[in-house]
Coordinates of C-alpha atoms and ligand atoms in Angstrom, one line a residue:
X129 CA -0.1 0.2 0.2
X130 CA 1.1 3.3 -1.1
X131 CA 1.9 5.8 2.1
X132 CA 0.6 9.6 1.7
X133 CA 3.9 11.0 0.7
X134 CA 4.5 8.1 -1.8
X135 CA 1.1 9.8 -3.0
X136 CA 2.0 13.5 -3.1
X137 CA 5.5 12.6 -4.2
X138 CA 3.8 11.2 -7.2
X139 CA 1.2 13.9 -7.8
X140 CA 4.2 16.1 -8.0
X141 CA 5.9 14.3 -10.7
X142 CA 3.0 13.8 -13.0
X143 CA 2.3 17.1 -12.4
X144 CA 5.7 18.3 -13.6
X145 CA 5.7 15.9 -16.8
X146 CA 2.5 17.4 -17.8
X147 CA 1.9 19.9 -20.4
X148 CA -2.0 19.6 -20.2
X149 CA -2.4 21.2 -17.0
X150 CA -3.2 25.2 -16.7
X151 CA -1.0 27.7 -14.8
X152 CA -1.1 26.5 -11.6
X153 CA 0.7 23.3 -11.6
X154 CA 4.1 24.6 -10.6
X155 CA 2.4 25.6 -7.4
X156 CA 0.5 22.3 -6.6
X157 CA 3.4 20.5 -7.9
X158 CA 5.2 22.2 -5.2
X159 CA 2.8 22.0 -2.6
X160 CA 2.2 18.3 -3.1
X161 CA 5.7 17.7 -2.9
X162 CA 5.8 19.4 0.5
X163 CA 2.6 17.5 1.4
X164 CA 0.6 20.9 1.6
X165 CA -2.7 21.4 0.4
X166 CA -3.1 23.9 -2.6
X167 CA -3.4 27.6 -2.1
X168 CA -4.7 30.2 -4.1
X169 CA -4.1 34.0 -3.7
X170 CA -6.1 36.7 -2.8
X171 CA -5.6 39.2 -5.8
X172 CA -6.5 42.3 -3.6
X173 CA -3.8 41.2 -1.4
X174 CA -1.5 38.6 -2.0
X175 CA -2.1 36.6 1.1
X176 CA -2.8 32.8 0.3
X177 CA -6.0 30.4 1.4
X178 CA -6.1 26.7 1.1
X179 CA -8.2 25.8 -2.0
X180 CA -10.2 23.4 0.1
X181 CA -13.0 25.3 2.4
X182 CA -16.3 24.2 3.9
X183 CA -19.7 25.3 4.2
X184 CA -22.0 25.5 7.1
X185 CA -25.6 26.0 5.8
X186 CA -27.7 22.4 6.9
X187 CA -24.3 20.9 8.3
X188 CA -23.9 23.2 11.1
X189 CA -27.6 24.1 11.7
X190 CA -28.4 21.0 14.3
X191 CA -28.7 20.7 18.0
X192 CA -26.0 21.3 20.5
X193 CA -24.5 18.5 22.7
X194 CA -26.1 15.8 20.5
X195 CA -24.4 13.1 18.5
X196 CA -24.4 15.4 15.5
X197 CA -22.5 18.4 17.6
X198 CA -19.6 15.3 18.6
X199 CA -19.3 14.5 14.9
X200 CA -18.8 18.4 13.9
X201 CA -15.9 18.7 16.5
X202 CA -14.1 15.4 14.4
X203 CA -15.2 17.6 11.1
X204 CA -13.2 20.4 12.4
X205 CA -10.5 18.7 13.7
X206 CA -10.1 16.8 10.5
X207 CA -10.3 20.3 8.4
X208 CA -7.9 22.2 10.3
X209 CA -5.1 18.9 10.6
X210 CA -5.9 18.6 7.1
X211 CA -4.6 22.1 6.5
X212 CA -7.7 23.8 5.5
X213 CA -9.0 27.0 7.0
X214 CA -11.7 28.8 4.8
X215 CA -15.2 28.0 7.0
X216 CA -18.6 30.0 4.9
X217 CA -21.3 30.7 7.2
X218 CA -24.4 33.3 7.5
X219 CA -26.6 34.8 10.3
X220 CA -29.6 33.4 8.5
X221 CA -28.6 29.7 8.5
X222 CA -30.3 29.4 11.5
X223 CA -28.3 28.6 14.9
X224 CA -25.0 27.6 12.5
X225 CA -22.9 30.5 13.8
X226 CA -24.2 29.7 17.5
X227 CA -22.9 25.8 16.9
X228 CA -19.6 27.0 14.9
X229 CA -18.6 30.1 17.2
X230 CA -18.1 27.6 20.2
X231 CA -16.9 24.7 18.6
X232 CA -14.2 26.7 17.3
X233 CA -13.7 28.4 20.4
X234 CA -13.8 25.1 22.7
X235 CA -10.8 23.6 20.3
X236 CA -8.6 27.0 20.0
X237 CA -9.3 26.9 16.7
X238 CA -10.7 30.5 16.0
X239 CA -6.4 31.7 15.5
X240 CA -6.3 29.2 12.7
X241 CA -9.7 29.8 11.1
X242 CA -10.3 32.2 8.1
X243 CA -14.4 33.1 8.7
X244 CA -16.3 34.2 5.7
X245 CA -19.8 35.1 6.9
X246 CA -22.7 37.8 5.4
X247 CA -25.1 40.4 6.2
X248 CA -28.1 38.7 5.2
X249 CA -31.6 39.2 4.5
X250 CA -31.3 43.3 6.3
X251 CA -32.8 46.1 5.0
X252 CA -31.0 49.4 6.2
X253 CA -27.4 50.1 7.7
X254 CA -28.8 50.0 11.5
X255 CA -30.1 46.4 11.2
X256 CA -26.7 45.2 9.4
X257 CA -25.0 46.5 12.0
X258 CA -26.6 45.1 14.6
X259 CA -26.9 41.8 12.4
X260 CA -23.1 41.9 12.0
X261 CA -22.7 42.6 16.1
X262 CA -25.0 39.5 17.1
X263 CA -22.8 37.2 14.7
X264 CA -19.6 38.6 16.5
X265 CA -21.3 37.4 19.5
X266 CA -22.0 34.1 18.2
X267 CA -18.7 33.0 16.9
X268 CA -17.1 34.0 19.5
X269 CA -14.7 36.8 18.2
X270 CA -14.2 40.3 17.5
X271 CA -13.4 40.1 13.8
X272 CA -14.2 38.2 10.7
X273 CA -11.7 37.4 7.7
X274 CA -14.6 37.8 5.1
X275 CA -17.9 39.8 5.3
X276 CA -20.3 38.8 2.3
X277 CA -23.3 40.7 1.4
X278 CA -25.5 37.6 1.0
X279 CA -27.4 36.9 -2.3
X280 CA -27.4 40.9 -3.5
X281 CA -29.8 41.8 -0.5
X282 CA -30.2 45.9 -0.4
X283 CA -26.8 45.5 -1.5
X284 CA -25.9 49.0 -1.9
X285 CA -26.5 49.6 1.7
X286 CA -24.9 46.4 2.5
X287 CA -22.0 46.6 0.7
X288 CA -20.9 50.3 2.2
X289 CA -21.3 48.8 5.8
X290 CA -19.0 46.4 5.1
X291 CA -16.5 48.4 3.7
X292 CA -17.0 50.7 6.6
X293 CA -16.1 47.9 8.9
X294 CA -13.6 47.1 6.9
X295 CA -11.7 50.5 7.3
X296 CA -12.5 49.9 11.4
X297 CA -10.4 46.5 11.0
X298 CA -13.4 44.5 12.0
X299 CA -13.5 42.8 8.6
X300 CA -10.3 42.0 6.5
X301 CA -12.0 41.6 3.1
X302 CA -15.4 42.3 1.6
X303 CA -17.8 40.2 -0.8
X304 CA -21.0 39.4 -2.7
X305 CA -22.8 36.6 -2.8
X306 CA -25.3 34.4 -5.0
X307 CA -26.0 30.8 -5.5
X308 CA -28.3 30.7 -8.7
X309 CA -28.0 30.9 -12.7
X310 CA -30.9 33.6 -12.7
X311 CA -28.6 35.6 -10.9
X312 CA -25.5 35.4 -12.4
X313 CA -25.8 38.9 -14.9
X314 CA -26.8 41.0 -11.9
X315 CA -24.1 39.7 -9.9
X316 CA -21.5 40.6 -12.9
X317 CA -23.3 43.9 -12.8
X318 CA -22.6 44.6 -9.5
X319 CA -19.0 42.9 -9.0
X320 CA -17.9 45.3 -12.0
X321 CA -19.2 48.3 -10.9
X322 CA -18.3 48.1 -6.7
X323 CA -15.2 45.4 -7.4
X324 CA -15.1 43.4 -3.6
X325 CA -12.4 41.8 -2.7
X326 CA -14.5 38.1 -3.1
X327 CA -17.4 37.1 -4.9
X328 CA -19.3 33.9 -4.1
X329 CA -21.2 32.1 -6.7
X330 CA -22.7 28.1 -7.7
X331 CA -20.1 26.0 -10.1
X332 CA -20.5 22.5 -10.8
X333 CA -20.0 20.4 -13.3
X334 CA -23.6 20.6 -14.3
X335 CA -23.7 24.2 -13.3
X336 CA -20.8 25.9 -15.3
X337 CA -22.6 29.7 -15.9
X338 CA -20.2 31.0 -13.6
X339 CA -17.5 30.7 -16.5
X340 CA -20.0 32.9 -18.8
X341 CA -18.8 36.3 -17.4
X342 CA -18.2 36.1 -13.3
X343 CA -14.8 33.9 -13.6
X344 CA -13.4 36.2 -16.4
X345 CA -14.5 39.2 -14.7
X346 CA -12.8 37.9 -11.3
X347 CA -9.8 37.4 -13.4
X348 CA -9.6 40.8 -15.1
X349 CA -10.5 42.7 -11.7
X350 CA -8.7 41.1 -9.7
X351 CA -11.1 39.3 -7.2
X352 CA -11.3 36.2 -5.6
X353 CA -13.8 33.8 -5.8
X354 CA -15.5 30.7 -3.7
X355 CA -17.4 28.3 -5.5
X356 CA -20.4 27.1 -3.7
X357 CA -22.9 24.3 -4.1
X358 CA -20.2 22.4 -5.8
X359 CA -22.3 19.1 -5.3
X360 CA -25.1 21.1 -6.7
X361 CA -26.6 20.6 -3.3
X362 CA -25.9 16.8 -2.9
X363 CA -28.0 16.1 -6.3
X364 CA -24.6 15.0 -8.1
X365 CA -24.1 12.5 -6.3
X366 CA -27.7 10.5 -7.5
X367 CA -26.2 11.5 -10.7
X368 CA -23.4 8.6 -10.2
X369 CA -24.8 6.4 -8.2
X370 CA -24.4 3.9 -11.1
X371 CA -21.3 5.2 -12.7
X372 CA -17.7 4.4 -12.5
X373 CA -15.2 6.9 -12.0
X374 CA -13.3 7.7 -15.4
X375 CA -10.1 5.4 -15.9
X376 CA -7.6 7.9 -15.5
X377 CA -9.0 9.2 -12.1
X378 CA -6.0 7.6 -10.1
X379 CA -3.6 9.8 -12.2
X380 CA -4.9 12.8 -10.7
X381 CA -5.3 11.2 -7.2
X382 CA -9.1 11.3 -7.0
X383 CA -10.5 8.3 -5.7
X384 CA -13.8 9.4 -5.5
X385 CA -16.6 11.7 -7.2
X386 CA -16.9 14.1 -4.3
X387 CA -12.8 14.4 -5.0
X388 CA -13.8 14.7 -8.5
X389 CA -16.2 17.0 -8.5
X390 CA -14.2 19.4 -6.3
X391 CA -11.3 19.1 -8.4
X392 CA -13.2 20.1 -11.5
X393 CA -14.1 23.3 -9.8
X394 CA -10.5 24.0 -8.2
X395 CA -9.6 22.9 -12.2
X396 CA -10.9 26.4 -13.3
X397 CA -8.0 28.9 -12.7
X398 CA -10.4 31.7 -11.3
X399 CA -11.6 29.5 -8.5
X400 CA -9.7 30.8 -5.6
X401 CA -11.6 28.3 -3.2
X402 CA -14.4 25.8 -3.1
X403 CA -16.8 25.3 0.1
X404 CA -18.3 21.6 0.1
X405 CA -20.9 21.3 3.2
X406 CA -20.6 18.2 5.3
X407 CA -21.6 16.9 8.9
X408 CA -19.7 13.6 8.5
X409 CA -16.1 13.4 9.4
X410 CA -15.6 10.6 7.0
X411 CA -17.1 13.0 3.8
X412 CA -14.7 15.5 5.5
X413 CA -11.6 13.6 4.9
X414 CA -12.9 12.7 1.5
X415 CA -13.3 16.3 0.4
X416 CA -10.1 17.6 1.6
X417 CA -8.5 14.7 -0.5
X418 CA -9.4 17.1 -3.5
X419 CA -7.1 19.6 -2.6
X420 CA -3.8 17.1 -3.5
X421 CA -2.6 16.2 -6.4
X422 CA -2.8 17.0 -10.1
X423 CA -6.1 19.3 -11.1
X424 CA -7.8 18.2 -14.5
X425 CA -6.6 19.0 -18.0
X426 CA -8.8 20.6 -20.6
X427 CA -9.5 17.3 -22.0
X428 CA -10.5 15.9 -18.8
X429 CA -12.9 18.3 -17.5
X430 CA -14.5 18.1 -21.2
X431 CA -14.6 14.5 -20.7
X432 CA -16.5 14.7 -17.1
X433 CA -18.6 17.6 -18.8
X434 CA -20.1 15.0 -21.2
X435 CA -20.7 12.2 -18.5
X436 CA -23.3 14.3 -17.1
X437 CA -25.1 15.9 -20.6
Ligands
NAP156 N1 -26.2 32.4 -1.5 C1 -25.1 31.9 -0.6 O1 -24.1 32.8 -0.2 C2 -25.2 30.0 -1.1 C3 -25.6 29.6 -1.6 C4 -25.7 28.3 -1.1 C5 -24.9 27.7 -0.7 N2 -23.6 28.7 0.1 C6 -22.5 28.2 0.7 O2 -22.0 26.9 0.3 C7 -22.0 25.7 0.9 C8 -22.3 24.5 0.5 O3 -23.1 24.9 -0.4 P1 -24.6 23.2 -0.1 O4 -24.2 23.1 1.3 O5 -25.5 24.4 -0.7 O6 -24.3 22.3 -1.4 P2 -23.4 21.2 -1.6 O7 -21.6 21.1 -0.6 O8 -23.4 21.3 -2.9 O9 -23.8 20.1 -1.0 C9 -24.0 19.7 0.1 C10 -24.4 17.8 0.4 O10 -23.3 17.1 -0.2 C11 -23.6 15.9 0.6 N3 -22.0 15.8 1.1 C12 -20.8 16.5 1.3 N4 -19.8 16.1 1.1 C13 -20.3 14.6 0.5 C14 -18.9 13.6 0.4 N5 -17.8 13.8 0.6 N6 -19.4 12.7 -0.2 C15 -21.3 12.3 -0.2 N7 -22.1 13.7 0.0 C16 -21.6 14.6 0.2 C17 -23.9 16.6 2.0 O11 -24.6 15.9 2.8 P3 -24.3 15.1 4.3 O12 -24.3 16.6 5.3 O13 -25.0 14.3 4.8 O14 -22.8 14.8 4.2 C18 -25.0 18.0 1.6 O15 -26.1 17.3 1.4 C19 -22.7 26.3 1.9 O16 -23.1 25.2 2.9 C20 -22.7 27.7 2.3 O17 -21.8 28.0 3.3 C21 -23.5 30.1 0.1

């Protein structure tokens, strides 16, 4: 049986000899040989973040103290042990922030975390500010790394507030999010006008609309991209119930469909990080593995797209 070091070493060798891979292969080859997770750069600052993040919608909306809470302790432990840091949440994911905050605090993981939260479903500066203050309390912190305007709601006022909080040092980066194909054009117009540090949008092998305007714009304007719904809200797993992985999966270090779906997303150079959501430790380990080894070539991506029609 091969060790993780051997796996990573092979990955680096495959990368170094491949001419099919995109511009980030040198960075990945170097990362793989050192045994670290793929990282991508936030253009507005030059800071790097691990390319595998995680979401909290659904997975962190649980009852404290029960078995799901215990499982989340392990989900977080594996996440940070695996070299990841970026966690996406929102005050409107019911109690997710009230679960995440204490879990990070109890495990003393807050200093390692890159927390991305949102101004969500509020109208007006006062309501936005009150929501942010509640968020800080729930997350047991005095600042967050990324504050995003959720689903373009009241975006002019809320983005101005996020920028004000950035000036005050309570927020490191600002962003704008959505999750529907039908909102891509509006999101692109707002991103073009306001140039936030981050945009967040849905992207998966079956939902590739972001490739049209948003990703090229992000590259041109120097905006980091968080890709959400990488499993199309879990629906992609139904589509592969009876499907074998392609024969070349091993060449890119992929042993599951989850890894393949995440690698597909990361193989677009505009994507800074993916944020798959799970409350199950083994699935977390599975997802993290997509941050190691070669990315997919253009031909491999094309073949995958073909498989899903
Ligand atoms: N507008 C926005 O800003 C917006 C909108 C949507 C999502 N988001 C963010 O993006 C995150 C991800 O989106 P999402 O949760 O909607 O969808 P997703 O990540 O595409 O899918 C989540 C589903 O995939 C399953 N799953 C996760 N890892 C798996 C694995 N390795 N193998 C098999 N199944 C696996 C989960 O089940 P289990 O939990 O049972 O493992 C869950 O049902 C959210 O949590 C949220 O943080 C933001």
